[in-house]
XYZ file of C-alpha atoms in Angstrom:
523
model
C 0.000 0.000 0.000
C 2.811 2.424 0.880
C 4.594 1.628 -2.379
C 1.381 2.185 -4.368
C 0.793 5.530 -2.596
C 4.355 6.665 -3.337
C 4.027 5.745 -7.001
C 0.704 7.590 -7.185
C 2.232 10.728 -5.631
C 5.227 10.578 -7.964
C 2.922 10.160 -10.959
C 0.836 13.155 -9.858
C 3.959 15.299 -9.422
C 5.287 14.256 -12.834
C 1.996 15.066 -14.545
C 1.918 18.572 -13.049
C 5.339 19.357 -14.503
C 4.738 17.619 -17.847
C 3.841 20.915 -19.633
C 7.511 21.933 -19.186
C 8.298 19.733 -22.187
C 6.466 22.195 -24.431
C 8.606 24.888 -26.109
C 8.872 28.113 -24.133
C 7.110 26.891 -20.968
C 10.321 26.399 -18.944
C 11.554 29.870 -19.887
C 8.226 31.446 -18.896
C 8.183 29.679 -15.529
C 11.756 30.727 -14.703
C 11.045 34.364 -15.587
C 7.790 34.276 -13.618
C 9.661 32.903 -10.595
C 11.960 35.956 -10.595
C 8.961 38.293 -10.746
C 7.271 36.522 -7.828
C 10.535 36.567 -5.865
C 10.873 40.342 -6.333
C 7.261 40.840 -5.195
C 7.590 38.455 -2.243
C 10.904 39.741 -0.849
C 9.766 43.118 0.549
C 6.414 41.667 1.630
C 8.023 38.780 3.554
C 10.274 41.193 5.444
C 7.556 43.822 5.913
C 4.925 41.403 7.234
C 7.428 39.963 9.717
C 8.486 43.363 11.045
C 4.855 44.519 11.315
C 4.017 41.299 13.177
C 6.632 42.081 15.826
C 8.969 39.181 14.963
C 12.463 38.997 13.382
C 12.491 39.791 9.668
C 14.043 36.408 8.856
C 10.935 34.569 10.053
C 8.994 36.096 7.167
C 11.620 34.836 4.735
C 11.491 31.350 6.284
C 7.736 31.237 5.758
C 8.172 32.402 2.168
C 10.800 29.712 1.577
C 8.519 26.996 2.989
C 5.660 28.312 0.856
C 7.795 27.978 -2.241
C 9.911 24.869 -1.728
C 7.356 22.740 0.136
C 3.820 23.956 -0.605
C 4.852 24.692 -4.183
C 5.468 20.972 -4.749
C 2.182 19.821 -3.209
C -1.066 19.291 -5.146
C -4.029 21.620 -4.848
C -3.627 24.819 -6.832
C -0.923 24.839 -9.480
C -0.276 28.575 -9.798
C -1.104 30.301 -6.526
C 1.863 31.238 -4.327
C 2.014 30.894 -0.542
C 3.898 32.851 2.103
C 3.345 35.286 4.991
C 0.293 37.465 4.364
C -0.664 40.968 5.427
C -4.095 39.601 6.341
C -2.677 37.727 9.338
C -0.323 40.484 10.507
C -2.740 41.857 13.081
C -3.525 38.442 14.523
C 0.147 37.453 14.739
C 1.067 40.744 16.409
C -1.657 40.298 19.030
C -0.646 36.651 19.627
C 3.028 37.568 20.120
C 2.081 40.399 22.473
C -0.206 38.171 24.555
C 1.569 34.808 24.549
C 5.165 35.592 23.551
C 7.304 34.772 20.528
C 7.999 31.235 21.759
C 4.274 30.384 21.672
C 3.910 31.511 18.039
C 5.383 28.253 16.739
C 2.956 26.211 18.839
C -0.048 28.181 17.600
C 0.988 27.912 13.953
C 1.848 24.206 14.273
C -1.514 23.286 15.825
C -3.324 25.417 13.240
C -1.502 23.522 10.507
C -2.538 20.172 11.972
C -6.153 21.378 12.126
C -5.973 22.395 8.473
C -4.677 18.928 7.628
C -7.619 17.335 9.436
C -10.126 19.672 7.764
C -8.670 18.844 4.367
C -8.715 15.107 5.073
C -12.362 15.390 6.176
C -13.110 17.242 2.896
C -14.022 20.545 4.506
C -12.134 22.544 1.877
C -15.125 23.114 -0.367
C -17.254 24.327 2.558
C -15.060 27.367 3.070
C -16.566 28.661 -0.163
C -19.935 28.831 1.624
C -18.794 31.685 3.877
C -20.708 34.886 3.194
C -18.866 37.275 0.883
C -19.930 40.152 3.152
C -18.154 38.533 6.103
C -15.010 37.987 4.043
C -15.030 41.582 2.802
C -15.683 42.830 6.340
C -12.853 40.647 7.673
C -10.411 41.961 5.079
C -11.567 45.551 5.589
C -11.146 45.253 9.362
C -7.702 43.704 8.977
C -6.762 46.405 6.495
C -7.861 49.251 8.773
C -6.122 47.807 11.833
C -3.000 47.261 9.727
C -3.089 50.854 8.485
C -3.730 52.255 11.972
C -0.758 50.310 13.329
C 1.660 50.996 10.481
C 0.944 54.736 10.508
C 2.927 54.796 13.767
C 5.722 52.766 12.154
C 5.837 55.375 9.368
C 7.080 57.809 12.016
C 9.338 55.274 13.785
C 7.056 55.245 16.838
C 5.633 52.287 18.765
C 2.006 51.504 18.030
C -0.573 51.086 20.831
C -1.905 47.564 21.296
C -5.674 48.144 21.125
C -7.623 49.436 18.120
C -9.305 52.271 20.013
C -5.953 53.294 21.520
C -4.478 53.495 18.021
C -7.272 55.825 16.958
C -6.981 57.915 20.130
C -3.220 58.261 19.661
C -3.414 59.710 16.136
C -3.550 63.394 17.256
C -0.399 62.890 19.332
C 1.306 61.196 16.392
C 0.396 64.130 14.185
C 1.940 66.557 16.679
C 5.172 64.522 16.810
C 5.470 64.453 13.022
C 4.781 68.192 12.658
C 7.327 68.937 15.393
C 10.057 67.602 13.096
C 13.089 65.507 13.976
C 13.318 61.763 13.401
C 9.538 61.295 13.263
C 9.197 63.741 10.355
C 12.162 62.254 8.465
C 10.823 58.725 8.748
C 7.286 59.824 7.864
C 8.427 61.599 4.688
C 10.377 58.490 3.667
C 7.341 56.258 4.296
C 4.954 58.649 2.545
C 7.278 58.733 -0.479
C 7.174 54.918 -0.540
C 3.365 54.997 -0.603
C 3.426 57.618 -3.374
C 5.620 55.376 -5.549
C 3.262 52.430 -5.002
C 0.211 54.514 -5.932
C 1.800 55.982 -9.057
C 3.553 52.817 -10.260
C 0.512 51.168 -11.947
C 0.007 54.341 -14.031
C 3.443 54.073 -15.677
C 4.021 52.418 -19.082
C 4.013 48.620 -19.182
C 7.753 48.376 -19.817
C 8.535 50.317 -16.652
C 6.157 48.135 -14.652
C 8.104 44.983 -15.484
C 9.856 45.516 -12.139
C 7.382 45.076 -9.220
C 6.274 48.271 -7.526
C 7.001 47.191 -3.910
C 10.600 46.363 -4.806
C 11.099 49.719 -6.546
C 9.497 51.664 -3.687
C 11.558 49.952 -0.982
C 14.694 50.124 -3.111
C 14.347 53.874 -3.687
C 13.621 54.542 -0.005
C 16.605 52.421 1.053
C 18.880 54.176 -1.440
C 17.748 57.583 -0.210
C 18.293 56.604 3.431
C 21.825 55.351 2.705
C 22.923 58.182 0.392
C 21.524 60.933 2.613
C 22.588 59.156 5.809
C 19.118 59.615 7.270
C 18.615 58.997 10.974
C 15.787 56.467 10.714
C 15.193 53.023 12.225
C 16.255 50.061 10.111
C 15.459 46.352 10.040
C 17.383 44.324 12.612
C 19.149 41.283 11.181
C 20.253 38.205 13.129
C 20.774 35.591 10.405
C 18.510 32.916 8.978
C 19.609 30.017 11.179
C 19.680 32.173 14.313
C 16.063 33.189 13.690
C 14.802 29.594 13.647
C 13.109 29.011 17.008
C 11.442 25.565 17.262
C 8.882 25.447 20.086
C 9.924 23.454 23.143
C 7.928 21.495 25.691
C 7.733 24.556 27.936
C 6.045 26.486 25.110
C 3.399 23.786 24.798
C 2.882 23.507 28.541
C 2.755 27.237 29.170
C -0.353 27.828 27.082
C -3.786 27.761 28.651
C -7.341 27.677 27.401
C -7.105 31.321 26.303
C -5.024 30.311 23.284
C -7.826 28.169 21.808
C -9.613 31.161 20.287
C -6.364 32.365 18.704
C -5.665 28.938 17.200
C -9.186 28.716 15.771
C -8.857 32.225 14.336
C -5.505 31.348 12.741
C -6.976 28.170 11.255
C -10.163 29.670 9.901
C -8.712 32.895 8.515
C -5.614 31.292 6.976
C -7.779 28.593 5.368
C -10.421 31.003 4.114
C -7.865 33.437 2.705
C -6.024 30.612 0.906
C -9.141 29.086 -0.621
C -10.654 32.429 -1.620
C -7.322 33.248 -3.242
C -7.439 29.916 -5.088
C -10.902 30.730 -6.429
C -9.668 34.127 -7.637
C -6.565 32.637 -9.277
C -8.671 30.010 -11.075
C -10.511 32.855 -12.798
C -7.212 34.272 -14.076
C -6.009 31.290 -16.106
C -7.320 28.374 -18.164
C -5.088 25.685 -16.644
C -5.978 22.965 -14.117
C -8.601 23.950 -11.536
C -7.934 23.910 -7.796
C -8.724 20.852 -5.682
C -9.830 22.692 -2.543
C -9.402 19.780 -0.138
C -5.869 19.054 -1.376
C -5.013 22.743 -1.277
C -6.214 22.956 2.323
C -4.036 19.973 3.215
C -1.063 21.558 1.416
C -1.533 24.728 3.471
C -1.787 22.561 6.590
C 1.508 20.825 5.839
C 3.157 24.194 5.202
C 1.888 25.664 8.477
C 2.889 22.565 10.417
C 6.470 22.967 9.152
C 6.412 26.745 9.725
C 5.210 26.127 13.277
C 7.963 23.568 13.882
C 10.489 26.226 12.784
C 8.872 28.947 14.911
C 8.073 31.014 11.806
C 5.069 33.062 10.692
C 1.830 31.403 9.558
C 1.511 30.681 5.870
C -1.367 31.389 3.502
C -1.849 31.693 -0.216
C -1.321 35.360 -1.133
C -3.351 36.861 -3.960
C -0.751 39.577 -4.731
C 2.011 37.049 -5.417
C -0.355 34.613 -7.090
C -1.658 37.271 -9.472
C 1.918 38.324 -10.257
C 2.745 34.682 -10.997
C -0.144 34.276 -13.447
C 0.400 37.659 -15.093
C 4.106 36.884 -15.575
C 3.134 33.893 -17.721
C 3.677 30.936 -15.370
C 2.309 27.624 -16.617
C 3.309 25.089 -13.935
C 4.199 24.867 -10.235
C 7.873 25.282 -11.107
C 7.644 29.071 -10.894
C 6.460 29.069 -7.288
C 9.059 26.442 -6.304
C 11.863 28.471 -7.879
C 10.693 31.644 -6.130
C 11.351 29.779 -2.876
C 14.834 28.885 -4.115
C 15.617 32.545 -4.859
C 14.354 33.573 -1.386
C 16.586 30.940 0.220
C 19.660 32.041 -1.747
C 19.009 35.702 -0.935
C 18.550 35.036 2.793
C 21.676 32.853 2.904
C 24.015 34.936 0.737
C 22.827 38.550 1.128
C 21.374 38.935 4.641
C 23.158 42.274 5.170
C 20.928 43.859 2.489
C 17.925 43.447 4.801
C 19.692 45.403 7.525
C 19.814 48.647 5.527
C 16.065 48.753 4.746
C 14.269 51.552 6.666
C 11.310 50.405 8.745
C 9.328 53.386 7.459
C 9.617 52.074 3.888
C 8.241 48.668 4.878
C 5.482 50.413 6.842
C 4.598 52.323 3.655
C 4.289 49.054 1.724
C 1.960 47.652 4.373
C -0.152 50.821 4.636
C -0.679 50.591 0.876
C -1.486 46.866 1.163
C -3.875 47.527 4.050
C -5.824 50.169 2.127
C -6.224 47.764 -0.794
C -7.957 45.338 1.581
C -10.738 47.878 2.225
C -13.401 47.548 -0.531
C -14.115 51.272 -0.819
C -15.460 51.090 -4.391
C -17.867 48.274 -3.555
C -19.518 49.663 -0.427
C -21.938 52.129 -2.106
C -23.153 49.664 -4.807
C -23.520 46.992 -2.133
C -25.637 49.331 0.011
C -27.914 50.049 -2.944
C -28.466 46.427 -3.957
C -27.883 44.301 -0.831
C -28.324 46.493 2.210
C -28.243 43.580 4.651
C -24.849 42.445 3.359
C -23.547 46.009 3.645
C -24.606 46.081 7.311
C -22.848 42.755 7.944
C -19.707 44.082 6.269
C -19.776 47.228 8.392
C -20.462 45.458 11.700
C -17.708 42.904 11.039
C -15.231 45.659 10.176
C -16.031 47.857 13.192
C -15.935 44.905 15.599
C -12.479 43.911 14.351
C -11.178 47.477 14.680
C -12.514 48.120 18.197
C -12.329 44.511 19.431
C -10.384 41.722 17.789
C -10.357 39.608 14.658
C -11.975 36.500 16.115
C -14.925 38.386 17.626
C -15.510 40.282 14.396
C -15.578 37.177 12.200
C -17.801 35.212 14.581
C -20.262 38.105 14.864
C -20.284 38.501 11.083
C -21.017 34.807 10.575
C -23.847 34.906 13.132
C -25.394 37.928 11.435
C -25.146 36.177 8.057
C -26.970 33.134 9.409
C -29.686 35.322 10.928
C -30.037 37.268 7.679
C -30.355 34.080 5.636
C -32.906 32.653 8.052
C -34.952 35.857 7.887
C -34.853 36.053 4.092
C -35.849 32.408 3.620
C -38.793 32.741 6.014
C -41.119 34.312 3.451
C -44.773 33.707 4.247
C -48.027 34.678 2.548
C -51.357 34.631 4.351
C -54.316 34.534 1.938
C -57.966 34.839 3.040
C -60.919 33.901 0.816
C -64.641 33.724 1.617
C -66.813 30.734 0.645
C -70.539 30.743 -0.124
C -71.607 29.754 3.375
C -69.784 32.615 5.050
C -66.895 30.317 5.870
C -63.392 31.837 5.649
C -60.459 29.857 4.268
C -57.061 31.102 5.444
C -54.244 29.667 3.313
C -50.652 30.046 4.552
C -47.884 29.440 2.009
C -44.089 29.558 2.187
C -41.805 28.757 5.143
C -43.431 29.146 8.540
C -40.674 29.759 11.108
C -40.609 31.444 14.494
C -39.028 34.530 12.878
C -42.314 35.362 11.125
C -44.631 34.131 13.868
C -45.563 37.559 15.326
C -46.733 38.824 11.909
C -48.664 35.591 11.204
C -50.483 35.765 14.546
C -51.254 39.474 14.099
C -53.101 38.695 10.876
C -54.892 35.632 12.250
C -56.033 37.412 15.409
C -57.510 40.201 13.273
C -60.005 37.733 11.715
C -63.640 37.846 12.954
C -64.377 35.450 15.815
C -68.021 34.813 14.790
C -67.309 33.129 11.441
C -66.391 29.502 10.618
C -62.698 29.402 9.688
C -60.581 26.782 7.906
C -56.800 27.136 8.329
C -55.213 25.627 5.198
C -51.524 24.712 5.655
C -51.225 22.376 2.676
C -49.067 24.795 0.659
C -46.440 25.242 3.384
C -42.936 24.139 2.399
C -41.761 24.162 6.010
C -43.501 24.382 9.391
C -41.283 24.530 12.453
C -42.361 23.372 15.896
C -42.853 26.878 17.325
C -45.245 27.833 14.522
C -47.105 24.541 14.729
C -47.765 24.934 18.452
C -48.774 28.592 18.052
C -51.209 27.818 15.209
C -52.778 24.926 17.101
C -53.252 27.142 20.159
C -54.816 29.902 18.042
C -57.162 27.380 16.373
C -58.385 26.129 19.732
C -58.995 29.568 21.251
C -59.934 31.938 18.441
C -63.659 31.492 17.753
C -66.579 32.380 20.030
C -68.255 29.617 21.974
C -71.306 29.640 19.648
C -69.205 29.347 16.450
C -67.870 26.190 14.837
C -64.255 25.676 15.987
C -61.442 26.522 13.601
C -60.661 23.592 11.301
C -56.928 23.233 10.647
C -55.803 21.330 7.536
C -52.202 20.101 8.064
C -49.550 20.428 5.321
C -49.903 16.845 4.028
C -53.717 16.650 4.112
C -54.579 17.467 0.491
C -53.238 18.628 -2.847
C -52.224 22.286 -2.419
C -53.266 23.028 -6.009
C -56.867 21.929 -5.435
C -59.379 24.766 -5.180
C -62.691 24.820 -3.365
C -65.396 25.201 -6.068
C -67.593 27.137 -3.663
C -65.062 29.914 -3.189
C -66.058 33.470 -4.089
C -63.912 35.699 -6.243
C -63.251 38.121 -3.383
C -59.977 37.282 -1.666
C -57.120 38.987 0.120
C -53.481 38.005 0.414
C -50.741 39.498 2.504
C -47.014 38.795 2.424
C -45.337 38.428 5.779
């Protein structure tokens, strides 16, 4: 069995790289790998610094995403590494539990992803409400921006979201006062300006990724002008590896469970949503969501064992990979090779990068997570989804990521339940004075007050038949309430209400004695 499984895996790997035999495919993949490497390099370092961990840990995660996850089945063209979307959560986890516990959290999250993939939960992540996802990304983006605005001025950011907002006037005063804060802020603002203007340049100029150009220009300016700004601290790739020990496992209590679940859910959702987006960009093999979830789980398990940052599929790198002409998984594997060679041979280059420049890259990335252009159209067409998006975003900013996502999911469930509980109450009069009340749709407790209001408004001195045959669903609360109303509604001298249950007769049958006059109300 083991031999058969190994042969099957080898055959699958060979088939994924078989297009390399076609003319030009190898060249395209190699060139694409350089493009992805140049995009990933500043983001790996920037995400690590913003997360409050050594810069090398971001590179380690990027290397694992390329060399390991790049070889695994799932999605052939999307690229994995440290993501801006998890920066806030990692920063909070390091602040609360310490750097040593980060590896434990990431490792357990990876094992959970493996189990979810093995149990075929990958496809179910696509069932998460788009409004919740947009609200999650918007909340992450705003918290990221609020935190990195302080880093733009080389100042420490407050821990809580409200404290970050409250501290903005003081930050403004420090920047206006001049000195190091102003120098760093100008450098960071110039980085953002390059990133904003870069897409508007001619295509030939944009062959070099914007983040690399922006960070490179800021670094060159800081070195040439000998600016007094904070720079990235470097300790070496091997020195940064910090495998969790037994004390790290034993020192965590029940409080870490919520963080682990948040890591697992958000990393999985971001990866699978990215896979869906990448599939729309190319006409190659489609993503196997369960295998992709397991690939992400393996990557996070290894990252956790190394004490590195969590790993997700990143849409920015993935889009760059597709747009650069990649055809197979070779491009994402090679991008991991280039990251490894850079970290091993040129670590001193990282040490001259100003923190303000990396903060500028992340402020720009954070703003792109906020769906500003989609909010107004969403409010006009799907107001309930817009409310969910807003509540999720605000809760993440003033509270935390886990609370915001859970609240957003609960609101989505309530919204769906409300929208599917459509009921119509129709009243028609027969030739004997008898009233037939027909209820159609889905009778749930959510619509019960409106149903009872209409039933209780009926005259009590007339024979009434309550026709439920056209109901698609009748929950227990509605059934009990309708039975109670039937027993108590009519006067003592009137024939009791006759209730026809849902399965009693053909809902399409009509009473021939019915008059033309009828009324129907939607609930």
